[in-house]
PDB file of C-alpha atoms in Angstrom:
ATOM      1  CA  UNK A   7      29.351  16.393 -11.544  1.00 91.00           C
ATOM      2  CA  UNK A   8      26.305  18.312 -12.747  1.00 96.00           C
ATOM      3  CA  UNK A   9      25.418  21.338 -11.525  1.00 97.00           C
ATOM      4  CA  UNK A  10      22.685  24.299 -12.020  1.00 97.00           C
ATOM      5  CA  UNK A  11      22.650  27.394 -10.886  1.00 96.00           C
ATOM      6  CA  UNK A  12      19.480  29.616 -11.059  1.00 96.00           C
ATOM      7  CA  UNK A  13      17.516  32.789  -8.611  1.00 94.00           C
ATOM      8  CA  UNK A  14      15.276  30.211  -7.927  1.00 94.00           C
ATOM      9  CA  UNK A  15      18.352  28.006  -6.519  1.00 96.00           C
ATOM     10  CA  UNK A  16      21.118  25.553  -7.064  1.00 97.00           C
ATOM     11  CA  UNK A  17      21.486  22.409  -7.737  1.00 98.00           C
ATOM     12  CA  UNK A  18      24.666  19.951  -7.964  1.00 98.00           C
ATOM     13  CA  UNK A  19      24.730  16.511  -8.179  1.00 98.00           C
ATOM     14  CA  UNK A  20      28.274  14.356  -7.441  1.00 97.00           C
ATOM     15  CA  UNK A  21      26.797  11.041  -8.188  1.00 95.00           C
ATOM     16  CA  UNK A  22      26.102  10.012  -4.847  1.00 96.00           C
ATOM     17  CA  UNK A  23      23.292  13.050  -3.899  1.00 97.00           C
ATOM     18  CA  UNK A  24      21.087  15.726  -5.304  1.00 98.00           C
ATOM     19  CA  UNK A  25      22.287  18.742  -2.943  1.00 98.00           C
ATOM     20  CA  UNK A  26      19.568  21.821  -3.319  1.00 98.00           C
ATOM     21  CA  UNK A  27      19.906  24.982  -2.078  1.00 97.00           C
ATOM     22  CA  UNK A  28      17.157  27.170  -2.153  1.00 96.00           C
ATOM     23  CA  UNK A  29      17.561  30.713  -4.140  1.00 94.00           C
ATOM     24  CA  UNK A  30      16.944  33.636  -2.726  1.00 89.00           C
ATOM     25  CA  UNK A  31      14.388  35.155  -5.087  1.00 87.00           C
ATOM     26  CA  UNK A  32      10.880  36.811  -3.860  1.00 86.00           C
ATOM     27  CA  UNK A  33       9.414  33.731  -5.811  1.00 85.00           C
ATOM     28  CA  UNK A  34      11.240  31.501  -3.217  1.00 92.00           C
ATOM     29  CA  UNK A  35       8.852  30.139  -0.801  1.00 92.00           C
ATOM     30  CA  UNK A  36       9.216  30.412   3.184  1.00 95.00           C
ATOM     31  CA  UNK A  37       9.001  26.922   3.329  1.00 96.00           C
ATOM     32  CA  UNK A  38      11.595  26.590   1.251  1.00 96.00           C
ATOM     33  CA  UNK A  39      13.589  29.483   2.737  1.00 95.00           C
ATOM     34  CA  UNK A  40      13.147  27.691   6.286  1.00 95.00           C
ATOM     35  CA  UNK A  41      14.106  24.298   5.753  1.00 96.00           C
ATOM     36  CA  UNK A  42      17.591  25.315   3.573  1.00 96.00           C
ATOM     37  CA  UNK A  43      19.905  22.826   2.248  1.00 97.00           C
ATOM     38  CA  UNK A  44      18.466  19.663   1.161  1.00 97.00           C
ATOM     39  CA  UNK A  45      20.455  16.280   0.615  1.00 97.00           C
ATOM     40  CA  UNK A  46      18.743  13.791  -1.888  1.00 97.00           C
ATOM     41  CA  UNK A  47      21.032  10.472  -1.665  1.00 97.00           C
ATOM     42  CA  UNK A  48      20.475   8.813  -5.084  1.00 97.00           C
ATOM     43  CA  UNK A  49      18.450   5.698  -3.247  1.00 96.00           C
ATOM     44  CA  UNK A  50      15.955   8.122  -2.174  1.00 97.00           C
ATOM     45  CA  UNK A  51      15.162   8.974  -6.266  1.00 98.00           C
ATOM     46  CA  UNK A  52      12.508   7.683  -8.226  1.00 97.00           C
ATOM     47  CA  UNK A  53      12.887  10.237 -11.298  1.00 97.00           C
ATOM     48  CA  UNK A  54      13.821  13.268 -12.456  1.00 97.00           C
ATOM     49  CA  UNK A  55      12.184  15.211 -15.002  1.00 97.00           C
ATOM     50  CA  UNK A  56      12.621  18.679 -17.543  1.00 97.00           C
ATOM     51  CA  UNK A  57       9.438  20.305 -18.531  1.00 95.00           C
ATOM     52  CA  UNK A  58      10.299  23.308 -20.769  1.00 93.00           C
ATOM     53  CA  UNK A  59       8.048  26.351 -21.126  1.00 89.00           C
ATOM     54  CA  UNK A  60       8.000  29.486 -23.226  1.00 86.00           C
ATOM     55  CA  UNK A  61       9.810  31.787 -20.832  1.00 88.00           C
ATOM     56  CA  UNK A  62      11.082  29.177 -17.946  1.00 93.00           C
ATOM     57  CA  UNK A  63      10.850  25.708 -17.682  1.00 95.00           C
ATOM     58  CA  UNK A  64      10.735  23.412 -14.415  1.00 96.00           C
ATOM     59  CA  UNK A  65      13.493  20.711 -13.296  1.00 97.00           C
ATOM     60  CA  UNK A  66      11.299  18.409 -11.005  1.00 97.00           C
ATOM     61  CA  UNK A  67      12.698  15.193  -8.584  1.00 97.00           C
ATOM     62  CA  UNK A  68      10.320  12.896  -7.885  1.00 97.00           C
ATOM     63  CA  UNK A  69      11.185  11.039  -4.715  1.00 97.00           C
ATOM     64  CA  UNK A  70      10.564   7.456  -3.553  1.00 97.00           C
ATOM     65  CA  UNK A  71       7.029   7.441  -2.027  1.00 96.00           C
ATOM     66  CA  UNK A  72       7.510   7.044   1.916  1.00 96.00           C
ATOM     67  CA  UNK A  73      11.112   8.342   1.248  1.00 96.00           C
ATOM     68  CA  UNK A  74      10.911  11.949   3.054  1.00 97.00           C
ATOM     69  CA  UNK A  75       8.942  13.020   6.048  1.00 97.00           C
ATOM     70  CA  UNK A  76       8.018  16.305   4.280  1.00 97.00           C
ATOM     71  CA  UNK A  77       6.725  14.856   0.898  1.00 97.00           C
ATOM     72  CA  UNK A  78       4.416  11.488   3.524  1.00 96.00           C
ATOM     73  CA  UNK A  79       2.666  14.354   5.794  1.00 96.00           C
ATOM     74  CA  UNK A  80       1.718  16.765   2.779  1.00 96.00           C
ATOM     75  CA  UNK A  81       0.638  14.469   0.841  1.00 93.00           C
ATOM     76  CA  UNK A  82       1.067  16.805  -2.578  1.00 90.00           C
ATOM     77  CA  UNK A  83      -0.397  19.014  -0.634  1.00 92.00           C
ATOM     78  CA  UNK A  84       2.515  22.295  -1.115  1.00 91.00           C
ATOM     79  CA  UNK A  85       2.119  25.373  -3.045  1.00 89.00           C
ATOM     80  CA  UNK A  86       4.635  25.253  -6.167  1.00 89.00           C
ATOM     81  CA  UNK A  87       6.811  28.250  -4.181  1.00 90.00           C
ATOM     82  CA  UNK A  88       6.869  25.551  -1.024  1.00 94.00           C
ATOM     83  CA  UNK A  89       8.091  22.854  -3.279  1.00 96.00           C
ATOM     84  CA  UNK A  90      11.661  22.245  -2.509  1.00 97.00           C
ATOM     85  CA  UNK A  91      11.864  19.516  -5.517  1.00 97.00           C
ATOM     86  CA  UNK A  92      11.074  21.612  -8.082  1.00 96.00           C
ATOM     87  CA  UNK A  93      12.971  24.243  -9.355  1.00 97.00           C
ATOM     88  CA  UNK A  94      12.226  27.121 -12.431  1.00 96.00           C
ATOM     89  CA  UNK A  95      14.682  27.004 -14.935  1.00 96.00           C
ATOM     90  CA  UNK A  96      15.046  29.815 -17.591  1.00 95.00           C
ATOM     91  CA  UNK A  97      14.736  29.369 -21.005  1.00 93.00           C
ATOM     92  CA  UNK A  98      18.351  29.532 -21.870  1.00 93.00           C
ATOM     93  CA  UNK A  99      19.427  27.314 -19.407  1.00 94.00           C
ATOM     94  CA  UNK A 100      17.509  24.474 -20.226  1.00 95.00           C
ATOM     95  CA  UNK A 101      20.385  22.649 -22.154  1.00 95.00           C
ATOM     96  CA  UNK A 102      21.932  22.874 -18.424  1.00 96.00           C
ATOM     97  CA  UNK A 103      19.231  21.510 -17.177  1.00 97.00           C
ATOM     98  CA  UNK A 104      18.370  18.673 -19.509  1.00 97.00           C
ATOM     99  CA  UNK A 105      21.993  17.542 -18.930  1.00 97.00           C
ATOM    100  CA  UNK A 106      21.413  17.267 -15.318  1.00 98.00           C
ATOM    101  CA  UNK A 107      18.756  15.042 -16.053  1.00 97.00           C
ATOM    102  CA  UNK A 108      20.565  12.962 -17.884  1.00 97.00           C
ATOM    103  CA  UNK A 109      23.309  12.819 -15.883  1.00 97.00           C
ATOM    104  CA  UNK A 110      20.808  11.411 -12.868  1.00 98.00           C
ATOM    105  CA  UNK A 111      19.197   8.935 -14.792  1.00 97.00           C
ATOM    106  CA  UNK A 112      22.104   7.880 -15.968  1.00 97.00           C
ATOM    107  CA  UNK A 113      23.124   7.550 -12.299  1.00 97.00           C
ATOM    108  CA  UNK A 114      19.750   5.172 -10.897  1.00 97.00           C
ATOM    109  CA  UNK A 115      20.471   3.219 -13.967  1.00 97.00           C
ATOM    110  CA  UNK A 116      23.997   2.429 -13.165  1.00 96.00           C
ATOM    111  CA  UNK A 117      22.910   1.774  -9.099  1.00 95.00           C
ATOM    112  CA  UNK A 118      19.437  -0.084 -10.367  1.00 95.00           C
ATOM    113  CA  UNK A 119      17.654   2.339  -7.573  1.00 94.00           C
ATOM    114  CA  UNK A 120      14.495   0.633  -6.709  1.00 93.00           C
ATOM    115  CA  UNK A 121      12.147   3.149  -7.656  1.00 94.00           C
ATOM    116  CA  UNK A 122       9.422   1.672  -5.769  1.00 95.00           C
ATOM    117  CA  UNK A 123       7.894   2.793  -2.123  1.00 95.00           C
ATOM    118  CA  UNK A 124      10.344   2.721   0.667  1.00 95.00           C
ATOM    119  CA  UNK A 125       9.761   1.506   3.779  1.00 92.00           C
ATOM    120  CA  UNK A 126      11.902   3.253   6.265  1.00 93.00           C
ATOM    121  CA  UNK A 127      12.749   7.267   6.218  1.00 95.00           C
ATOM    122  CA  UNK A 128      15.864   8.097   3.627  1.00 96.00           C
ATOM    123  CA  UNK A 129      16.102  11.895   4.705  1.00 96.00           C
ATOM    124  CA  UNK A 130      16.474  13.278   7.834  1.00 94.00           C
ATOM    125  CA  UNK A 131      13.336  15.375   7.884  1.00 94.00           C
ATOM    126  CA  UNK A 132      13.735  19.528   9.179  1.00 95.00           C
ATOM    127  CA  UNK A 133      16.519  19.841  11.966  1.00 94.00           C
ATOM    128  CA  UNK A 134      15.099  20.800  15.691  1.00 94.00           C
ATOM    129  CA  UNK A 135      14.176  22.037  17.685  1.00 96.00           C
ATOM    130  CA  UNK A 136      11.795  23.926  15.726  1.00 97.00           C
ATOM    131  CA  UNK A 137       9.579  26.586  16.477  1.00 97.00           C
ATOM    132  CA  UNK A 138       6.556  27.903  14.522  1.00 97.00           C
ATOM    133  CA  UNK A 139       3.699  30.543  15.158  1.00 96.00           C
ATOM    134  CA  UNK A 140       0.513  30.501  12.383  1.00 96.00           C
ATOM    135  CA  UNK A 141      -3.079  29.919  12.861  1.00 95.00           C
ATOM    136  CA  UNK A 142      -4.136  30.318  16.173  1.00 96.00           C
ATOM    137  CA  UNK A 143      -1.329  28.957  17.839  1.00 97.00           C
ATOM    138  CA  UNK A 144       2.626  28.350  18.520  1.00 98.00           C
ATOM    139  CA  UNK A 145       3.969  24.427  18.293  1.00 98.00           C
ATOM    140  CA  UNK A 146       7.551  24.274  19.668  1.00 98.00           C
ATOM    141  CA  UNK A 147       9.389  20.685  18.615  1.00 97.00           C
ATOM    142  CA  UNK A 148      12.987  19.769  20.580  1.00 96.00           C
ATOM    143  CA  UNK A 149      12.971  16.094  18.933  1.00 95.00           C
ATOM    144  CA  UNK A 150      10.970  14.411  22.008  1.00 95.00           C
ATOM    145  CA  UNK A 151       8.192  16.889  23.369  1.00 96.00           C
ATOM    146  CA  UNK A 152       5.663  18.851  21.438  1.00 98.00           C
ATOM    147  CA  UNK A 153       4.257  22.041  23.510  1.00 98.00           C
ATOM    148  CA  UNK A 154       1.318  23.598  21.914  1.00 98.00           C
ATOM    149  CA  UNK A 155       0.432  27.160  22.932  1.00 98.00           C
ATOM    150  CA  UNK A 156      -2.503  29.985  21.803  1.00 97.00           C
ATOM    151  CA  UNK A 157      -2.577  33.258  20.861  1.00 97.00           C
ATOM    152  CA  UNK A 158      -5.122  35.653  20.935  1.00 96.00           C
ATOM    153  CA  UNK A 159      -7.175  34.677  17.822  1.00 95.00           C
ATOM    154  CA  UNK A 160      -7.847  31.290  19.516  1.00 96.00           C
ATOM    155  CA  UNK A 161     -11.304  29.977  20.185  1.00 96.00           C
ATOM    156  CA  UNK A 162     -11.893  30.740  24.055  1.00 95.00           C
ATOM    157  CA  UNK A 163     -13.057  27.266  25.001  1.00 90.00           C
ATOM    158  CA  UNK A 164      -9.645  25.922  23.373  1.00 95.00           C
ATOM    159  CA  UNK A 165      -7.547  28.744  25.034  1.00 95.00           C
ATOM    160  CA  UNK A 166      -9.085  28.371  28.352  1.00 94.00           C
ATOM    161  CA  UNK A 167      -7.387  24.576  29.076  1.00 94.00           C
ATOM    162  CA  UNK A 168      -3.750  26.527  28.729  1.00 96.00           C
ATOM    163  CA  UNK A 169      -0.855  25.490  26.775  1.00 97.00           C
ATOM    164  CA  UNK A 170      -0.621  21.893  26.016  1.00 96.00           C
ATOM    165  CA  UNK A 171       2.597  19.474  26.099  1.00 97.00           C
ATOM    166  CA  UNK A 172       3.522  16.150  25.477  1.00 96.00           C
ATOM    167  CA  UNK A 173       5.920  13.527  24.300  1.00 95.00           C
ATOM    168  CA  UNK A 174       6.798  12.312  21.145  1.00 94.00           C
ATOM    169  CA  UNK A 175       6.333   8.759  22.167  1.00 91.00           C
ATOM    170  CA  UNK A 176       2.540   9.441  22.832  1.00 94.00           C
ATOM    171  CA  UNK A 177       2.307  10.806  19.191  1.00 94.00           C
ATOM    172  CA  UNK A 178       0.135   7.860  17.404  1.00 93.00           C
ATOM    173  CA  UNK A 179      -0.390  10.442  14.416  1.00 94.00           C
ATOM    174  CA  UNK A 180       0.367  13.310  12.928  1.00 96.00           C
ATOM    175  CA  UNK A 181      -1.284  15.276  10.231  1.00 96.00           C
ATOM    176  CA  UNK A 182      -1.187  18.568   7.682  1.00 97.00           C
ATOM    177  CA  UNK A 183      -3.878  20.186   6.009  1.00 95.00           C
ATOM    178  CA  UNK A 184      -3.022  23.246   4.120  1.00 94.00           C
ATOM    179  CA  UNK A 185      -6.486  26.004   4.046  1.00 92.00           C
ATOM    180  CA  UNK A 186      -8.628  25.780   0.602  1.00 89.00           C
ATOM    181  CA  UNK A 187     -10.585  28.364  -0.472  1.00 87.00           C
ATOM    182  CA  UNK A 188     -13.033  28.719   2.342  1.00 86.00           C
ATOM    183  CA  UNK A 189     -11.893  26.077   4.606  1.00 90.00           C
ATOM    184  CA  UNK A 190      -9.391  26.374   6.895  1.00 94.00           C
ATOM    185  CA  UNK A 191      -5.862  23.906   7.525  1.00 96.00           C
ATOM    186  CA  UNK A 192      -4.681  22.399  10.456  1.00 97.00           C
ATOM    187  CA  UNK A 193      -1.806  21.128  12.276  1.00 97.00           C
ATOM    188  CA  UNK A 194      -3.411  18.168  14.170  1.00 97.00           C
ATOM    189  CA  UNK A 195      -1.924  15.718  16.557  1.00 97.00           C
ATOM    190  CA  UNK A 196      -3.650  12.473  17.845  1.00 94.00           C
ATOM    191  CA  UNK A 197      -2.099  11.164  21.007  1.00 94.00           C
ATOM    192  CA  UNK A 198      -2.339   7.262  22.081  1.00 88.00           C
ATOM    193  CA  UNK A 199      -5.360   5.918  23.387  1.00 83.00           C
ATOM    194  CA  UNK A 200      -7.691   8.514  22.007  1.00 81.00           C
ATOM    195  CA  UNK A 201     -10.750   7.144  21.307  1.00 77.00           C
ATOM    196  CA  UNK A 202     -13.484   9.953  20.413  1.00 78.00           C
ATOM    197  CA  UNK A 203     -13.817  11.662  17.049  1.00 84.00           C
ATOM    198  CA  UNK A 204     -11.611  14.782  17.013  1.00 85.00           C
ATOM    199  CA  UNK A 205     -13.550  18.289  17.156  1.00 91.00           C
ATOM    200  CA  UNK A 206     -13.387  20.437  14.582  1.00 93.00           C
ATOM    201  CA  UNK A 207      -9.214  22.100  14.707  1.00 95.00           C
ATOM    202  CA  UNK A 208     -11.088  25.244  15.658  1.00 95.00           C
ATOM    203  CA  UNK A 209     -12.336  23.572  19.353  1.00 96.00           C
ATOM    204  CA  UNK A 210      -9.321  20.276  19.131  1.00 96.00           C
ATOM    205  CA  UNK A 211      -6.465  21.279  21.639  1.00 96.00           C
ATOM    206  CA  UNK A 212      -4.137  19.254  20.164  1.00 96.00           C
ATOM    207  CA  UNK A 213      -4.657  20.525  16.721  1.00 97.00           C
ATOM    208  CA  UNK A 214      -3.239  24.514  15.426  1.00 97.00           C
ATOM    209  CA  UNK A 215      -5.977  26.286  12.836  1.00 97.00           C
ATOM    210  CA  UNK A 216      -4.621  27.641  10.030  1.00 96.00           C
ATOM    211  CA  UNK A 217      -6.268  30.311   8.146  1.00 91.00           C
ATOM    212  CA  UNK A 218      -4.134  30.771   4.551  1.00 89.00           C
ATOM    213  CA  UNK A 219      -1.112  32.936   6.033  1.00 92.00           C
ATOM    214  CA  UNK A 220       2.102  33.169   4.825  1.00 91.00           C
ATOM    215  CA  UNK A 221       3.561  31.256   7.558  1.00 94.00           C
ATOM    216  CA  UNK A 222       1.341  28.200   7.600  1.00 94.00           C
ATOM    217  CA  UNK A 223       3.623  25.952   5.104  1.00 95.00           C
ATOM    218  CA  UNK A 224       5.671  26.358   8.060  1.00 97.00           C
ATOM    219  CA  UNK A 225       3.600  24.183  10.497  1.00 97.00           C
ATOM    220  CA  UNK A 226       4.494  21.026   7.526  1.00 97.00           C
ATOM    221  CA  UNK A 227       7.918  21.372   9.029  1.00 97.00           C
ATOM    222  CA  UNK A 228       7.103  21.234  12.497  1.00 97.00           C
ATOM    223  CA  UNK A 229       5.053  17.766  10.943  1.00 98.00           C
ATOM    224  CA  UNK A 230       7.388  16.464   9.492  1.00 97.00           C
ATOM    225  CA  UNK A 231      10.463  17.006  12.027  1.00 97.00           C
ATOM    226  CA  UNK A 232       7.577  14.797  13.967  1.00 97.00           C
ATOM    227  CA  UNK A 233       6.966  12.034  11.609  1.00 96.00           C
ATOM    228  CA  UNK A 234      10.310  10.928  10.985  1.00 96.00           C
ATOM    229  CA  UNK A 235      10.517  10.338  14.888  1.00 95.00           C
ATOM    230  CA  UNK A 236       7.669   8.051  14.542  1.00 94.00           C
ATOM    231  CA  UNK A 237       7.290   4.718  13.189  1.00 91.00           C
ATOM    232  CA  UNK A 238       7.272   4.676   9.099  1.00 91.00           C
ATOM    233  CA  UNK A 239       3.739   3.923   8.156  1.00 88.00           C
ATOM    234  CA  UNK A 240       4.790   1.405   5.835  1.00 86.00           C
ATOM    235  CA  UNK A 241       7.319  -0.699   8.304  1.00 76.00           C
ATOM    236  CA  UNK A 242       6.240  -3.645   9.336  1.00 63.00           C
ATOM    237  CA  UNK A 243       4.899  -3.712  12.523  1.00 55.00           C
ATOM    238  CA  UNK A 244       7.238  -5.005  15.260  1.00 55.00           C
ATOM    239  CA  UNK A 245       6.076  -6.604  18.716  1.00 50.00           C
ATOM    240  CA  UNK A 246       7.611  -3.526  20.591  1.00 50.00           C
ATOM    241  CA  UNK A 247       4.707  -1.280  19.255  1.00 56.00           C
ATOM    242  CA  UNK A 248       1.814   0.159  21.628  1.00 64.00           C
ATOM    243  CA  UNK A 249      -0.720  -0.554  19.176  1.00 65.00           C
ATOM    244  CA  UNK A 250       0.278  -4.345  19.341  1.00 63.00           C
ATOM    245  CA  UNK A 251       1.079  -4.588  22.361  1.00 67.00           C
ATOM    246  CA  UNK A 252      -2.373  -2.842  23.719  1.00 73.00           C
ATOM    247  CA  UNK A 253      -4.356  -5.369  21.051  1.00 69.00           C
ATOM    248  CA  UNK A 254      -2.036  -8.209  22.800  1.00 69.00           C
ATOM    249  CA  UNK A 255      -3.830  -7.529  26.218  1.00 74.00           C
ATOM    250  CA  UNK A 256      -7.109  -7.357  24.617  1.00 76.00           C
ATOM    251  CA  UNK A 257      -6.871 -10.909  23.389  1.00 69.00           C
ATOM    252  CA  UNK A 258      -5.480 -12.281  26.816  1.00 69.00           C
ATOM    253  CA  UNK A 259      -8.414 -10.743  28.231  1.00 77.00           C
ATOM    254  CA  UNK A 260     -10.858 -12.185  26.042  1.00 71.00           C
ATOM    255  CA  UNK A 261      -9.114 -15.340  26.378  1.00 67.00           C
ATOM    256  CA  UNK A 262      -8.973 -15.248  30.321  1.00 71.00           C
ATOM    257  CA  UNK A 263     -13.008 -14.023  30.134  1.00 77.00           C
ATOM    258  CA  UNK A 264     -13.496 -17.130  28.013  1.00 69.00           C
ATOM    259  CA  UNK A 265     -12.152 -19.494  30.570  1.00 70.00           C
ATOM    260  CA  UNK A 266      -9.224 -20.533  28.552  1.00 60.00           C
ATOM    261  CA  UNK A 267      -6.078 -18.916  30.491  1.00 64.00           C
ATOM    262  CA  UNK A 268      -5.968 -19.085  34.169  1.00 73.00           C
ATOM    263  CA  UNK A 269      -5.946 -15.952  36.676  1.00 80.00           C
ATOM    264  CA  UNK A 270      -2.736 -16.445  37.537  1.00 73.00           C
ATOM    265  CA  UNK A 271      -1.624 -17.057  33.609  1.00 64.00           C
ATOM    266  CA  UNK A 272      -3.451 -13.936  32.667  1.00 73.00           C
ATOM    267  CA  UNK A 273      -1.886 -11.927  35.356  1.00 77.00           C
ATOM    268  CA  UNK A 274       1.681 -13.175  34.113  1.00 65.00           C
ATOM    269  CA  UNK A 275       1.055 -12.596  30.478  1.00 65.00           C
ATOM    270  CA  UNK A 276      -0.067  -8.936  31.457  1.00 71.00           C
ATOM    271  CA  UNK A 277       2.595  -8.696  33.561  1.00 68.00           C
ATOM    272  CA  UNK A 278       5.006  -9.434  30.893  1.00 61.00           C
ATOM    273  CA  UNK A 279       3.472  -7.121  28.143  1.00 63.00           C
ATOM    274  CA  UNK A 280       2.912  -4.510  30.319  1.00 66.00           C
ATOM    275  CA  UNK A 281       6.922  -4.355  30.891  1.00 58.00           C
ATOM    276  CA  UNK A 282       7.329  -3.969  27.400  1.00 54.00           C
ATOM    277  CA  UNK A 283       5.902  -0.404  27.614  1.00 55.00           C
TER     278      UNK A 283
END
């Protein structure tokens, strides 16, 4: 077993797992505070790295792309502090930690990990239900219905239609944008069958503004408790899916307009896909 143990966390590694545990130093991010213990199983690993520096050095993991929920909605997208796979390592420690790497490597050499993308979810993603207030809004999460409500620094034509709710299951995206410089971040949700372009996250009322606050690395939780409820972008896609089944219906109907399937055929074949809803 290796094990580190810095302010900025700990680290231990039994062969099977990375287990993290964030520190509990002012450096430590909320993010990071929020979402707690973390559980890397080895097939979720890609890499592990030491990069030394004159006063501290950093221990990074780099994870399987399309492994965890948190890492496919932000995209690269945290602040350092927010990262939970990256941990500051002080200069005299970094024998310590340069043995840890070893030790890992050592491990997804022995296992021949695939280090390649995955295509299904290998963590769990934040635990619900989850709560978070930032921006101009509140999104509550209990694992099957979103509820989206507004506070007073909401636009008034956004506040106006009331809170918002809906299932999980009418989810077809979800998606994180942290603010930059001038320009706000968002928390933005596109339901099923939504056609038009999506207003600004200012005027959307399925989307939260965010405006650089503390508490808006939060809102990647609430995203990615979300995603891992949803298809994995890179699964294949099966015939139980909306988006084929609703392109399914299409081509019946072009077929039936073209002559080629019956009335009563094209009212059976609907039939039958529509039951798969």
């Amino acid at each position: 077993m290796a094990e580190i143990i810095q302010k900025d966390g700990t680290w231990t590694f039994d062969g099977d797992s990375v287990r993290i545990v964030p520190g509990r130093d002012k450096a430590v991010g909320l993010l990071r505070q929020t979402l707690g213990e973390v559980v890397v199983p080895l097939c979720a690993l890609a890499g592990v790295s030491y990069e030394p520096g004159r006063k501290a050095g950093r221990l990074r993991l780099r994870l399987r792309d399309g492994a965890d929920p948190l890492l496919q909605v932000t995209g690269g997208r945290l602040p350092e502090a927010s990262d939970p796979y990256r941990l500051t390592v002080e200069s005299a420690r970094a024998g310590v930690a340069e043995y840890f790497v070893d030790e890992v490597r050592n491990a997804l050499l022995l296992d021949q990990v695939d280090p390649g993308p995955a295509d299904s979810y290998l963590l769990p993603g934040p635990a619900v239900p989850i709560t978070v207030g930032a921006g101009d809004g509140t999104v509550a999460f209990d694992g099957d219905r979103v509820a989206l409500d507004w506070n007073w620094t909401t636009e008034e034509a956004k506040r106006s239609g009331g809170p918002r709710e809906f299932r999980i299951r009418d989810v077809r995206s979800v998606e994180w944008a942290p603010s930059k410089g001038l320009t706000n971040g968002w928390l933005r949700f596109t339901l099923a069958g939504t056609t038009a372009a999506a207003p600004a996250p200012k005027y959307d009322p399925h989307a939260v503004e965010l405006s650089g606050f503390k508490k808006d690395p939060l809102m990647a939780l609430v995203a990615a408790a979300v995603a891992v409820r949803m298809p994995h972008p890179a699964a294949a896609p099966s015939e139980g899916t909306h988006d084929v089944l609703l392109r399914r219906l299409r081509e019946l109907g072009e077929l039936h307009r073209a002559g080629i399937l019956t009335a009563e055929e094209f009212t059976t074949a609907k039939a039958a896909i529509l039951g798969r809803f």
